[in-house]
Amino acid sequence: MDPIAIVVTALVAGAAAGVSGAASSAVQDAYTGLCEVVRNRLGSGRGGHGRPAEIVDAYRSDPVGQHDRMVAALTTAGADQDRALAEAALRVLALTFPGSADTVARYAVDLRDARGVYVGDHGTQHNTFS
């Protein structure tokens, strides 16, 4: 899963936990922290998609309708390179879906300049490089 998808998934998970009323104070704090990190990242990015607080608030109220806007804003802001943002997202996922953050982090790999890569479990790959 790419870093931006992890952030968007964590935003949805945090919002869903809050709406259901099942969110503990730890989940609420982690989700609030994630939203703040997202706002900061969007504020430091190249912009073009609206004000950071407006983007986050719109996404929180309508994640389905605002999905493309959030993904575009995060992409433009370079969120895929933001370690603090990734850590905040994984924290929310770990609290909302125990055990999921390890799975998500396991597949959040940077494969730029990689050759002959296999990602997954229980597969076999044979490479021959010349």
N, CA, C and O atoms as a printed pandas DataFrame, in Angstrom:
     atom_number atom_name residue_name chain_id  residue_number  x_coord  y_coord  z_coord
0              1         N          MET        A               1    0.860   -1.166    0.000
1              2        CA          MET        A               1    0.000    0.000    0.000
2              3         C          MET        A               1    0.906    1.228    0.000
3              4         O          MET        A               1    1.850    1.303    0.786
4              5         N          ASP        A               2    0.629    2.175   -0.862
5              6        CA          ASP        A               2    1.480    3.355   -0.939
6              7         C          ASP        A               2    1.215    4.271    0.259
7              8         O          ASP        A               2    0.148    4.194    0.868
8              9         N          PRO        A               3    2.175    5.137    0.602
9             10        CA          PRO        A               3    2.048    5.982    1.785
10            11         C          PRO        A               3    0.799    6.861    1.802
11            12         O          PRO        A               3    0.200    7.055    2.860
12            13         N          ILE        A               4    0.407    7.384    0.671
13            14        CA          ILE        A               4   -0.778    8.245    0.642
14            15         C          ILE        A               4   -2.034    7.414    0.907
15            16         O          ILE        A               4   -2.945    7.881    1.590
16            17         N          ALA        A               5   -2.096    6.214    0.386
17            18        CA          ALA        A               5   -3.237    5.338    0.664
18            19         C          ALA        A               5   -3.306    4.992    2.149
19            20         O          ALA        A               5   -4.396    4.877    2.710
20            21         N          ILE        A               6   -2.156    4.827    2.783
21            22        CA          ILE        A               6   -2.124    4.552    4.223
22            23         C          ILE        A               6   -2.705    5.731    4.987
23            24         O          ILE        A               6   -3.499    5.543    5.909
24            25         N          VAL        A               7   -2.315    6.945    4.613
25            26        CA          VAL        A               7   -2.820    8.139    5.292
26            27         C          VAL        A               7   -4.324    8.268    5.108
27            28         O          VAL        A               7   -5.047    8.524    6.071
28            29         N          VAL        A               8   -4.797    8.094    3.888
29            30        CA          VAL        A               8   -6.230    8.215    3.600
30            31         C          VAL        A               8   -7.004    7.131    4.354
31            32         O          VAL        A               8   -8.073    7.407    4.899
32            33         N          THR        A               9   -6.487    5.923    4.392
33            34        CA          THR        A               9   -7.133    4.835    5.125
34            35         C          THR        A               9   -7.205    5.154    6.615
35            36         O          THR        A               9   -8.224    4.909    7.260
36            37         N          ALA        A              10   -6.129    5.696    7.151
37            38        CA          ALA        A              10   -6.107    6.052    8.577
38            39         C          ALA        A              10   -7.090    7.176    8.882
39            40         O          ALA        A              10   -7.731    7.174    9.933
40            41         N          LEU        A              11   -7.209    8.132    7.971
41            42        CA          LEU        A              11   -8.189    9.207    8.170
42            43         C          LEU        A              11   -9.609    8.645    8.218
43            44         O          LEU        A              11  -10.411    9.044    9.061
44            45         N          VAL        A              12   -9.910    7.730    7.322
45            46        CA          VAL        A              12  -11.237    7.116    7.300
46            47         C          VAL        A              12  -11.453    6.287    8.563
47            48         O          VAL        A              12  -12.517    6.358    9.178
48            49         N          ALA        A              13  -10.452    5.503    8.952
49            50        CA          ALA        A              13  -10.583    4.651   10.143
50            51         C          ALA        A              13  -10.786    5.489   11.397
51            52         O          ALA        A              13  -11.621    5.160   12.240
52            53         N          GLY        A              14  -10.021    6.573   11.521
53            54        CA          GLY        A              14  -10.165    7.442   12.682
54            55         C          GLY        A              14  -11.520    8.112   12.721
55            56         O          GLY        A              14  -12.137    8.210   13.782
56            57         N          ALA        A              15  -11.988    8.574   11.574
57            58        CA          ALA        A              15  -13.304    9.222   11.507
58            59         C          ALA        A              15  -14.405    8.213   11.821
59            60         O          ALA        A              15  -15.346    8.535   12.547
60            61         N          ALA        A              16  -14.303    7.016   11.292
61            62        CA          ALA        A              16  -15.315    5.987   11.532
62            63         C          ALA        A              16  -15.366    5.602   13.004
63            64         O          ALA        A              16  -16.448    5.415   13.561
64            65         N          ALA        A              17  -14.214    5.483   13.628
65            66        CA          ALA        A              17  -14.174    5.139   15.053
66            67         C          ALA        A              17  -14.809    6.245   15.880
67            68         O          ALA        A              17  -15.516    5.968   16.850
68            69         N          GLY        A              18  -14.566    7.482   15.510
69            70        CA          GLY        A              18  -15.144    8.613   16.237
70            71         C          GLY        A              18  -16.642    8.698   16.071
71            72         O          GLY        A              18  -17.360    8.999   17.024
72            73         N          VAL        A              19  -17.123    8.435   14.865
73            74        CA          VAL        A              19  -18.561    8.493   14.582
74            75         C          VAL        A              19  -19.296    7.375   15.313
75            76         O          VAL        A              19  -20.411    7.572   15.797
76            77         N          SER        A              20  -18.678    6.212   15.392
77            78        CA          SER        A              20  -19.342    5.073   16.027
78            79         C          SER        A              20  -19.422    5.233   17.536
79            80         O          SER        A              20  -20.184    4.526   18.195
80            81         N          GLY        A              21  -18.653    6.144   18.082
81            82        CA          GLY        A              21  -18.648    6.339   19.521
82            83         C          GLY        A              21  -17.797    5.319   20.249
83            84         O          GLY        A              21  -17.692    5.358   21.475
84            85         N          ALA        A              22  -17.192    4.413   19.513
85            86        CA          ALA        A              22  -16.378    3.366   20.111
86            87         C          ALA        A              22  -14.927    3.792   20.307
87            88         O          ALA        A              22  -14.117    3.015   20.813
88            89         N          ALA        A              23  -14.599    4.999   19.915
89            90        CA          ALA        A              23  -13.214    5.442   19.973
90            91         C          ALA        A              23  -12.799    5.746   21.407
91            92         O          ALA        A              23  -13.486    6.462   22.135
92            93         N          SER        A              24  -11.675    5.193   21.786
93            94        CA          SER        A              24  -11.105    5.510   23.088
94            95         C          SER        A              24  -10.442    6.877   22.997
95            96         O          SER        A              24  -10.313    7.447   21.914
96            97         N          SER        A              25  -10.029    7.387   24.133
97            98        CA          SER        A              25   -9.342    8.684   24.108
98            99         C          SER        A              25   -8.027    8.572   23.350
99           100         O          SER        A              25   -7.585    9.543   22.737
100          101         N          ALA        A              26   -7.395    7.401   23.384
101          102        CA          ALA        A              26   -6.144    7.212   22.642
102          103         C          ALA        A              26   -6.391    7.309   21.137
103          104         O          ALA        A              26   -5.602    7.917   20.413
104          105         N          VAL        A              27   -7.492    6.706   20.668
105          106        CA          VAL        A              27   -7.836    6.771   19.246
106          107         C          VAL        A              27   -8.171    8.207   18.867
107          108         O          VAL        A              27   -7.717    8.701   17.835
108          109         N          GLN        A              28   -8.958    8.873   19.691
109          110        CA          GLN        A              28   -9.325   10.256   19.402
110          111         C          GLN        A              28   -8.096   11.154   19.357
111          112         O          GLN        A              28   -7.973   12.003   18.475
112          113         N          ASP        A              29   -7.186   10.964   20.311
113          114        CA          ASP        A              29   -5.959   11.769   20.330
114          115         C          ASP        A              29   -5.089   11.488   19.106
115          116         O          ASP        A              29   -4.542   12.410   18.501
116          117         N          ALA        A              30   -4.966   10.212   18.747
117          118        CA          ALA        A              30   -4.157    9.852   17.577
118          119         C          ALA        A              30   -4.770   10.410   16.298
119          120         O          ALA        A              30   -4.057   10.898   15.421
120          121         N          TYR        A              31   -6.098   10.337   16.197
121          122        CA          TYR        A              31   -6.787   10.848   15.017
122          123         C          TYR        A              31   -6.655   12.369   14.922
123          124         O          TYR        A              31   -6.395   12.909   13.847
124          125         N          THR        A              32   -6.835   13.047   16.041
125          126        CA          THR        A              32   -6.658   14.507   16.062
126          127         C          THR        A              32   -5.235   14.867   15.673
127          128         O          THR        A              32   -5.009   15.814   14.920
128          129         N          GLY        A              33   -4.279   14.109   16.187
129          130        CA          GLY        A              33   -2.872   14.338   15.825
130          131         C          GLY        A              33   -2.615   14.117   14.353
131          132         O          GLY        A              33   -1.888   14.887   13.725
132          133         N          LEU        A              34   -3.207   13.062   13.788
133          134        CA          LEU        A              34   -3.055   12.791   12.355
134          135         C          LEU        A              34   -3.619   13.941   11.530
135          136         O          LEU        A              34   -2.987   14.392   10.575
136          137         N          CYS        A              35   -4.806   14.414   11.898
137          138        CA          CYS        A              35   -5.411   15.535   11.159
138          139         C          CYS        A              35   -4.517   16.769   11.221
139          140         O          CYS        A              35   -4.396   17.501   10.239
140          141         N          GLU        A              36   -3.898   16.997   12.358
141          142        CA          GLU        A              36   -2.998   18.150   12.499
142          143         C          GLU        A              36   -1.753   17.987   11.622
143          144         O          GLU        A              36   -1.310   18.941   10.982
144          145         N          VAL        A              37   -1.194   16.779   11.597
145          146        CA          VAL        A              37   -0.016   16.530   10.756
146          147         C          VAL        A              37   -0.386   16.688    9.282
147          148         O          VAL        A              37    0.397   17.228    8.501
148          149         N          VAL        A              38   -1.571   16.221    8.901
149          150        CA          VAL        A              38   -2.033   16.380    7.513
150          151         C          VAL        A              38   -2.161   17.869    7.183
151          152         O          VAL        A              38   -1.699   18.316    6.133
152          153         N          ARG        A              39   -2.788   18.636    8.082
153          154        CA          ARG        A              39   -2.923   20.088    7.845
154          155         C          ARG        A              39   -1.549   20.740    7.673
155          156         O          ARG        A              39   -1.348   21.552    6.770
156          157         N          ASN        A              40   -0.616   20.378    8.540
157          158        CA          ASN        A              40    0.738   20.943    8.445
158          159         C          ASN        A              40    1.397   20.577    7.129
159          160         O          ASN        A              40    2.040   21.412    6.493
160          161         N          ARG        A              41    1.235   19.321    6.722
161          162        CA          ARG        A              41    1.850   18.869    5.467
162          163         C          ARG        A              41    1.236   19.607    4.279
163          164         O          ARG        A              41    1.947   20.054    3.379
164          165         N          LEU        A              42   -0.071   19.729    4.287
165          166        CA          LEU        A              42   -0.742   20.414    3.183
166          167         C          LEU        A              42   -0.365   21.893    3.161
167          168         O          LEU        A              42   -0.276   22.500    2.094
168          169         N          GLY        A              43   -0.146   22.466    4.336
169          170        CA          GLY        A              43    0.253   23.869    4.424
170          171         C          GLY        A              43    1.662   24.110    3.938
171          172         O          GLY        A              43    1.986   25.206    3.480
172          173         N          SER        A              44    2.512   23.085    4.034
173          174        CA          SER        A              44    3.901   23.252    3.595
174          175         C          SER        A              44    4.100   22.793    2.158
175          176         O          SER        A              44    5.190   22.932    1.604
176          177         N          GLY        A              45    3.050   22.245    1.555
177          178        CA          GLY        A              45    3.148   21.745    0.176
178          179         C          GLY        A              45    3.016   22.845   -0.845
179          180         O          GLY        A              45    3.035   24.033   -0.523
180          181         N          ARG        A              46    2.883   22.424   -2.080
181          182        CA          ARG        A              46    2.808   23.364   -3.188
182          183         C          ARG        A              46    1.409   23.918   -3.406
183          184         O          ARG        A              46    1.212   24.778   -4.264
184          185         N          GLY        A              47    0.443   23.440   -2.648
185          186        CA          GLY        A              47   -0.912   24.015   -2.695
186          187         C          GLY        A              47   -1.670   23.719   -3.962
187          188         O          GLY        A              47   -1.346   22.792   -4.704
188          189         N          GLY        A              48   -2.696   24.530   -4.199
189          190        CA          GLY        A              48   -3.486   24.382   -5.405
190          191         C          GLY        A              48   -4.784   23.630   -5.213
191          192         O          GLY        A              48   -5.572   23.512   -6.151
192          193         N          HIS        A              49   -5.025   23.116   -4.011
193          194        CA          HIS        A              49   -6.242   22.339   -3.782
194          195         C          HIS        A              49   -7.119   22.952   -2.699
195          196         O          HIS        A              49   -8.111   22.343   -2.297
196          197         N          GLY        A              50   -6.781   24.125   -2.226
197          198        CA          GLY        A              50   -7.557   24.787   -1.183
198          199         C          GLY        A              50   -6.737   24.957    0.080
199          200         O          GLY        A              50   -5.581   24.542    0.148
200          201         N          ARG        A              51   -7.347   25.569    1.070
201          202        CA          ARG        A              51   -6.671   25.758    2.351
202          203         C          ARG        A              51   -6.599   24.427    3.093
203          204         O          ARG        A              51   -7.541   23.637    3.029
204          205         N          PRO        A              52   -5.495   24.165    3.798
205          206        CA          PRO        A              52   -5.326   22.881    4.483
206          207         C          PRO        A              52   -6.468   22.520    5.429
207          208         O          PRO        A              52   -6.965   21.394    5.394
208          209         N          ALA        A              53   -6.889   23.459    6.271
209          210        CA          ALA        A              53   -7.970   23.154    7.214
210          211         C          ALA        A              53   -9.265   22.841    6.471
211          212         O          ALA        A              53  -10.018   21.957    6.877
212          213         N          GLU        A              54   -9.517   23.552    5.405
213          214        CA          GLU        A              54  -10.720   23.328    4.603
214          215         C          GLU        A              54  -10.702   21.936    3.975
215          216         O          GLU        A              54  -11.722   21.246    3.964
216          217         N          ILE        A              55   -9.558   21.525    3.459
217          218        CA          ILE        A              55   -9.432   20.213    2.823
218          219         C          ILE        A              55   -9.672   19.109    3.847
219          220         O          ILE        A              55  -10.424   18.169    3.590
220          221         N          VAL        A              56   -9.030   19.229    5.009
221          222        CA          VAL        A              56   -9.176   18.198    6.046
222          223         C          VAL        A              56  -10.606   18.160    6.565
223          224         O          VAL        A              56  -11.178   17.079    6.709
224          225         N          ASP        A              57  -11.191   19.315    6.848
225          226        CA          ASP        A              57  -12.568   19.345    7.356
226          227         C          ASP        A              57  -13.558   18.785    6.345
227          228         O          ASP        A              57  -14.478   18.053    6.710
228          229         N          ALA        A              58  -13.369   19.128    5.074
229          230        CA          ALA        A              58  -14.245   18.604    4.026
230          231         C          ALA        A              58  -14.108   17.085    3.933
231          232         O          ALA        A              58  -15.099   16.377    3.756
232          233         N          TYR        A              59  -12.882   16.592    4.052
233          234        CA          TYR        A              59  -12.656   15.151    3.979
234          235         C          TYR        A              59  -13.269   14.436    5.174
235          236         O          TYR        A              59  -13.852   13.361    5.031
236          237         N          ARG        A              60  -13.136   15.037    6.352
237          238        CA          ARG        A              60  -13.698   14.423    7.556
238          239         C          ARG        A              60  -15.214   14.311    7.464
239          240         O          ARG        A              60  -15.793   13.339    7.949
240          241         N          SER        A              61  -15.858   15.289    6.850
241          242        CA          SER        A              61  -17.315   15.253    6.758
242          243         C          SER        A              61  -17.821   14.421    5.579
243          244         O          SER        A              61  -18.951   13.935    5.613
244          245         N          ASP        A              62  -17.004   14.250    4.537
245          246        CA          ASP        A              62  -17.424   13.493    3.353
246          247         C          ASP        A              62  -16.234   12.777    2.724
247          248         O          ASP        A              62  -15.752   13.185    1.667
248          249         N          PRO        A              63  -15.751   11.698    3.375
249          250        CA          PRO        A              63  -14.561   11.016    2.857
250          251         C          PRO        A              63  -14.728   10.459    1.445
251          252         O          PRO        A              63  -13.778   10.475    0.662
252          253         N          VAL        A              64  -15.891    9.980    1.115
253          254        CA          VAL        A              64  -16.105    9.411   -0.223
254          255         C          VAL        A              64  -16.075   10.513   -1.275
255          256         O          VAL        A              64  -15.385   10.392   -2.287
256          257         N          GLY        A              65  -16.820   11.583   -1.036
257          258        CA          GLY        A              65  -16.908   12.672   -2.000
258          259         C          GLY        A              65  -15.632   13.483   -2.129
259          260         O          GLY        A              65  -15.374   14.085   -3.171
260          261         N          GLN        A              66  -14.835   13.498   -1.069
261          262        CA          GLN        A              66  -13.607   14.305   -1.062
262          263         C          GLN        A              66  -12.345   13.467   -1.243
263          264         O          GLN        A              66  -11.235   13.988   -1.133
264          265         N          HIS        A              67  -12.505   12.187   -1.517
265          266        CA          HIS        A              67  -11.351   11.290   -1.633
266          267         C          HIS        A              67  -10.334   11.770   -2.664
267          268         O          HIS        A              67   -9.147   11.902   -2.365
268          269         N          ASP        A              68  -10.812   12.029   -3.878
269          270        CA          ASP        A              68   -9.886   12.434   -4.950
270          271         C          ASP        A              68   -9.183   13.750   -4.617
271          272         O          ASP        A              68   -7.996   13.917   -4.899
272          273         N          ARG        A              69   -9.917   14.671   -4.022
273          274        CA          ARG        A              69   -9.317   15.963   -3.645
274          275         C          ARG        A              69   -8.228   15.764   -2.596
275          276         O          ARG        A              69   -7.161   16.373   -2.685
276          277         N          MET        A              70   -8.493   14.905   -1.594
277          278        CA          MET        A              70   -7.506   14.658   -0.548
278          279         C          MET        A              70   -6.271   13.976   -1.125
279          280         O          MET        A              70   -5.145   14.365   -0.816
280          281         N          VAL        A              71   -6.475   12.970   -1.953
281          282        CA          VAL        A              71   -5.338   12.267   -2.560
282          283         C          VAL        A              71   -4.507   13.235   -3.402
283          284         O          VAL        A              71   -3.278   13.225   -3.332
284          285         N          ALA        A              72   -5.176   14.069   -4.196
285          286        CA          ALA        A              72   -4.451   15.037   -5.031
286          287         C          ALA        A              72   -3.682   16.037   -4.168
287          288         O          ALA        A              72   -2.536   16.369   -4.471
288          289         N          ALA        A              73   -4.309   16.513   -3.099
289          290        CA          ALA        A              73   -3.643   17.482   -2.221
290          291         C          ALA        A              73   -2.438   16.851   -1.535
291          292         O          ALA        A              73   -1.379   17.473   -1.451
292          293         N          LEU        A              74   -2.587   15.620   -1.042
293          294        CA          LEU        A              74   -1.467   14.937   -0.392
294          295         C          LEU        A              74   -0.340   14.658   -1.383
295          296         O          LEU        A              74    0.837   14.796   -1.050
296          297         N          THR        A              75   -0.703   14.271   -2.583
297          298        CA          THR        A              75    0.308   14.001   -3.614
298          299         C          THR        A              75    1.076   15.265   -3.961
299          300         O          THR        A              75    2.306   15.257   -4.023
300          301         N          THR        A              76    0.349   16.344   -4.185
301          302        CA          THR        A              76    0.980   17.623   -4.523
302          303         C          THR        A              76    1.886   18.105   -3.400
303          304         O          THR        A              76    2.936   18.697   -3.650
304          305         N          ALA        A              77    1.474   17.849   -2.159
305          306        CA          ALA        A              77    2.245   18.306   -0.997
306          307         C          ALA        A              77    3.441   17.407   -0.696
307          308         O          ALA        A              77    4.221   17.704    0.208
308          309         N          GLY        A              78    3.594   16.320   -1.437
309          310        CA          GLY        A              78    4.727   15.420   -1.201
310          311         C          GLY        A              78    4.571   14.578    0.051
311          312         O          GLY        A              78    5.559   14.220    0.692
312          313         N          ALA        A              79    3.331   14.259    0.401
313          314        CA          ALA        A              79    3.061   13.509    1.625
314          315         C          ALA        A              79    3.669   12.112    1.614
315          316         O          ALA        A              79    3.908   11.538    2.676
316          317         N          ASP        A              80    3.920   11.563    0.444
317          318        CA          ASP        A              80    4.500   10.227    0.375
318          319         C          ASP        A              80    5.931   10.189    0.903
319          320         O          ASP        A              80    6.469    9.108    1.141
320          321         N          GLN        A              81    6.552   11.347    1.089
321          322        CA          GLN        A              81    7.916   11.428    1.610
322          323         C          GLN        A              81    7.966   11.897    3.065
323          324         O          GLN        A              81    9.052   12.116    3.602
324          325         N          ASP        A              82    6.815   12.053    3.706
325          326        CA          ASP        A              82    6.727   12.617    5.055
326          327         C          ASP        A              82    6.659   11.499    6.092
327          328         O          ASP        A              82    5.624   10.852    6.260
328          329         N          ARG        A              83    7.763   11.285    6.774
329          330        CA          ARG        A              83    7.850   10.207    7.757
330          331         C          ARG        A              83    6.916   10.443    8.945
331          332         O          ARG        A              83    6.283    9.504    9.428
332          333         N          ALA        A              84    6.824   11.689    9.419
333          334        CA          ALA        A              84    5.952   12.002   10.557
334          335         C          ALA        A              84    4.495   11.702   10.211
335          336         O          ALA        A              84    3.740   11.209   11.049
336          337         N          LEU        A              85    4.115   11.997    8.999
337          338        CA          LEU        A              85    2.746   11.735    8.548
338          339         C          LEU        A              85    2.482   10.231    8.492
339          340         O          LEU        A              85    1.427    9.769    8.927
340          341         N          ALA        A              86    3.420    9.479    7.968
341          342        CA          ALA        A              86    3.269    8.027    7.905
342          343         C          ALA        A              86    3.170    7.432    9.308
343          344         O          ALA        A              86    2.353    6.543    9.548
344          345         N          GLU        A              87    3.991    7.915   10.229
345          346        CA          GLU        A              87    3.953    7.406   11.597
346          347         C          GLU        A              87    2.633    7.734   12.278
347          348         O          GLU        A              87    2.087    6.903   13.005
348          349         N          ALA        A              88    2.113    8.937   12.049
349          350        CA          ALA        A              88    0.824    9.328   12.633
350          351         C          ALA        A              88   -0.298    8.453   12.071
351          352         O          ALA        A              88   -1.192    8.038   12.807
352          353         N          ALA        A              89   -0.250    8.178   10.784
353          354        CA          ALA        A              89   -1.268    7.329   10.154
354          355         C          ALA        A              89   -1.195    5.910   10.696
355          356         O          ALA        A              89   -2.228    5.315   11.004
356          357         N          LEU        A              90   -0.006    5.364   10.818
357          358        CA          LEU        A              90    0.149    4.007   11.335
358          359         C          LEU        A              90   -0.291    3.916   12.795
359          360         O          LEU        A              90   -0.801    2.881   13.226
360          361         N          ARG        A              91   -0.097    4.987   13.554
361          362        CA          ARG        A              91   -0.545    5.015   14.946
362          363         C          ARG        A              91   -2.073    4.889   15.009
363          364         O          ARG        A              91   -2.607    4.131   15.819
364          365         N          VAL        A              92   -2.766    5.635   14.151
365          366        CA          VAL        A              92   -4.232    5.552   14.118
366          367         C          VAL        A              92   -4.672    4.146   13.715
367          368         O          VAL        A              92   -5.572    3.576   14.332
368          369         N          LEU        A              93   -4.050    3.594   12.699
369          370        CA          LEU        A              93   -4.414    2.248   12.258
370          371         C          LEU        A              93   -4.156    1.208   13.335
371          372         O          LEU        A              93   -4.958    0.292   13.517
372          373         N          ALA        A              94   -3.054    1.337   14.046
373          374        CA          ALA        A              94   -2.728    0.388   15.106
374          375         C          ALA        A              94   -3.774    0.420   16.213
375          376         O          ALA        A              94   -4.083   -0.610   16.811
376          377         N          LEU        A              95   -4.318    1.601   16.483
377          378        CA          LEU        A              95   -5.322    1.735   17.539
378          379         C          LEU        A              95   -6.732    1.343   17.080
379          380         O          LEU        A              95   -7.520    0.820   17.868
380          381         N          THR        A              96   -7.042    1.594   15.823
381          382        CA          THR        A              96   -8.388    1.289   15.342
382          383         C          THR        A              96   -8.524   -0.155   14.866
383          384         O          THR        A              96   -9.590   -0.757   14.991
384          385         N          PHE        A              97   -7.454   -0.700   14.326
385          386        CA          PHE        A              97   -7.443   -2.092   13.862
386          387         C          PHE        A              97   -6.194   -2.761   14.404
387          388         O          PHE        A              97   -5.197   -2.853   13.688
388          389         N          PRO        A              98   -6.214   -3.232   15.646
389          390        CA          PRO        A              98   -5.005   -3.838   16.219
390          391         C          PRO        A              98   -4.441   -4.919   15.301
391          392         O          PRO        A              98   -5.169   -5.791   14.826
392          393         N          GLY        A              99   -3.160   -4.848   15.066
393          394        CA          GLY        A              99   -2.481   -5.798   14.192
394          395         C          GLY        A              99   -2.396   -5.347   12.750
395          396         O          GLY        A              99   -1.580   -5.868   11.990
396          397         N          SER        A             100   -3.229   -4.382   12.353
397          398        CA          SER        A             100   -3.242   -3.965   10.951
398          399         C          SER        A             100   -2.050   -3.094   10.600
399          400         O          SER        A             100   -1.558   -3.157    9.473
400          401         N          ALA        A             101   -1.574   -2.283   11.534
401          402        CA          ALA        A             101   -0.467   -1.377   11.223
402          403         C          ALA        A             101    0.779   -2.160   10.837
403          404         O          ALA        A             101    1.534   -1.741    9.960
404          405         N          ASP        A             102    0.996   -3.311   11.500
405          406        CA          ASP        A             102    2.148   -4.140   11.137
406          407         C          ASP        A             102    2.010   -4.647    9.717
407          408         O          ASP        A             102    2.984   -4.670    8.964
408          409         N          THR        A             103    0.811   -5.050    9.350
409          410        CA          THR        A             103    0.567   -5.543    7.999
410          411         C          THR        A             103    0.742   -4.424    6.987
411          412         O          THR        A             103    1.379   -4.614    5.951
412          413         N          VAL        A             104    0.178   -3.256    7.283
413          414        CA          VAL        A             104    0.290   -2.121    6.363
414          415         C          VAL        A             104    1.739   -1.697    6.234
415          416         O          VAL        A             104    2.217   -1.480    5.121
416          417         N          ALA        A             105    2.445   -1.575    7.338
417          418        CA          ALA        A             105    3.842   -1.140    7.301
418          419         C          ALA        A             105    4.709   -2.140    6.546
419          420         O          ALA        A             105    5.691   -1.764    5.905
420          421         N          ARG        A             106    4.348   -3.380    6.625
421          422        CA          ARG        A             106    5.109   -4.419    5.959
422          423         C          ARG        A             106    5.112   -4.228    4.450
423          424         O          ARG        A             106    6.093   -4.554    3.782
424          425         N          TYR        A             107    4.026   -3.705    3.916
425          426        CA          TYR        A             107    3.929   -3.514    2.482
426          427         C          TYR        A             107    4.159   -2.076    2.054
427          428         O          TYR        A             107    4.032   -1.763    0.870
428          429         N          ALA        A             108    4.490   -1.209    2.971
429          430        CA          ALA        A             108    4.803    0.178    2.635
430          431         C          ALA        A             108    6.297    0.245    2.352
431          432         O          ALA        A             108    7.082    0.695    3.187
432          433         N          VAL        A             109    6.667   -0.198    1.191
433          434        CA          VAL        A             109    8.074   -0.265    0.824
434          435         C          VAL        A             109    8.362    0.671   -0.342
435          436         O          VAL        A             109    7.502    0.923   -1.185
436          437         N          ASP        A             110    9.556    1.165   -0.371
437          438        CA          ASP        A             110    9.988    2.047   -1.446
438          439         C          ASP        A             110   10.734    1.194   -2.468
439          440         O          ASP        A             110   11.801    0.652   -2.180
440          441         N          LEU        A             111   10.167    1.083   -3.651
441          442        CA          LEU        A             111   10.759    0.221   -4.669
442          443         C          LEU        A             111   11.395    0.989   -5.825
443          444         O          LEU        A             111   11.658    0.428   -6.889
444          445         N          ARG        A             112   11.640    2.280   -5.598
445          446        CA          ARG        A             112   12.309    3.026   -6.663
446          447         C          ARG        A             112   13.683    2.421   -6.928
447          448         O          ARG        A             112   14.414    2.069   -6.002
448          449         N          ASP        A             113   14.010    2.312   -8.180
449          450        CA          ASP        A             113   15.292    1.763   -8.625
450          451         C          ASP        A             113   15.473    0.284   -8.278
451          452         O          ASP        A             113   16.589   -0.233   -8.340
452          453         N          ALA        A             114   14.403   -0.390   -7.920
453          454        CA          ALA        A             114   14.488   -1.812   -7.609
454          455         C          ALA        A             114   14.370   -2.626   -8.889
455          456         O          ALA        A             114   13.736   -2.205   -9.858
456          457         N          ARG        A             115   14.986   -3.786   -8.872
457          458        CA          ARG        A             115   14.894   -4.691  -10.017
458          459         C          ARG        A             115   14.517   -6.072   -9.520
459          460         O          ARG        A             115   15.049   -6.540   -8.513
460          461         N          GLY        A             116   13.615   -6.720  -10.210
461          462        CA          GLY        A             116   13.250   -8.090   -9.858
462          463         C          GLY        A             116   12.623   -8.199   -8.487
463          464         O          GLY        A             116   13.056   -9.014   -7.673
464          465         N          VAL        A             117   11.629   -7.407   -8.223
465          466        CA          VAL        A             117   11.030   -7.363   -6.895
466          467         C          VAL        A             117    9.769   -8.205   -6.844
467          468         O          VAL        A             117    8.968   -8.211   -7.779
468          469         N          TYR        A             118    9.608   -8.905   -5.752
469          470        CA          TYR        A             118    8.373   -9.633   -5.477
470          471         C          TYR        A             118    7.876   -9.161   -4.124
471          472         O          TYR        A             118    8.621   -9.194   -3.145
472          473         N          VAL        A             119    6.637   -8.726   -4.057
473          474        CA          VAL        A             119    6.037   -8.304   -2.795
474          475         C          VAL        A             119    4.851   -9.203   -2.538
475          476         O          VAL        A             119    3.956   -9.306   -3.376
476          477         N          GLY        A             120    4.834   -9.846   -1.404
477          478        CA          GLY        A             120    3.728  -10.725   -1.057
478          479         C          GLY        A             120    4.224  -11.893   -0.239
479          480         O          GLY        A             120    5.393  -11.952    0.143
480          481         N          ASP        A             121    3.337  -12.808    0.022
481          482        CA          ASP        A             121    3.664  -13.965    0.840
482          483         C          ASP        A             121    3.584  -15.239    0.017
483          484         O          ASP        A             121    2.779  -15.355   -0.907
484          485         N          HIS        A             122    4.424  -16.177    0.369
485          486        CA          HIS        A             122    4.357  -17.543   -0.137
486          487         C          HIS        A             122    4.512  -17.645   -1.653
487          488         O          HIS        A             122    3.926  -18.532   -2.273
488          489         N          GLY        A             123    5.276  -16.769   -2.244
489          490        CA          GLY        A             123    5.498  -16.810   -3.681
490          491         C          GLY        A             123    6.911  -17.245   -3.996
491          492         O          GLY        A             123    7.776  -17.290   -3.122
492          493         N          THR        A             124    7.123  -17.557   -5.221
493          494        CA          THR        A             124    8.445  -17.932   -5.705
494          495         C          THR        A             124    8.760  -17.063   -6.906
495          496         O          THR        A             124    7.918  -16.849   -7.778
496          497         N          GLN        A             125    9.965  -16.576   -6.935
497          498        CA          GLN        A             125   10.386  -15.759   -8.059
498          499         C          GLN        A             125   11.817  -16.133   -8.411
499          500         O          GLN        A             125   12.672  -16.275   -7.537
500          501         N          HIS        A             126   12.059  -16.290   -9.695
501          502        CA          HIS        A             126   13.401  -16.601  -10.182
502          503         C          HIS        A             126   13.816  -15.463  -11.099
503          504         O          HIS        A             126   13.113  -15.151  -12.060
504          505         N          ASN        A             127   14.956  -14.838  -10.807
505          506        CA          ASN        A             127   15.430  -13.711  -11.600
506          507         C          ASN        A             127   16.740  -14.068  -12.287
507          508         O          ASN        A             127   17.594  -14.753  -11.723
508          509         N          THR        A             128   16.876  -13.594  -13.498
509          510        CA          THR        A             128   18.143  -13.705  -14.215
510          511         C          THR        A             128   18.450  -12.324  -14.768
511          512         O          THR        A             128   17.718  -11.801  -15.609
512          513         N          PHE        A             129   19.531  -11.745  -14.291
513          514        CA          PHE        A             129   19.929  -10.418  -14.740
514          515         C          PHE        A             129   21.154  -10.536  -15.627
515          516         O          PHE        A             129   22.067  -11.314  -15.347
516          517         N          SER        A             130   21.167   -9.754  -16.706
517          518        CA          SER        A             130   22.353   -9.782  -17.564
518          519         C          SER        A             130   23.100   -8.495  -17.492
519          520         O          SER        A             130   24.128   -8.339  -18.151
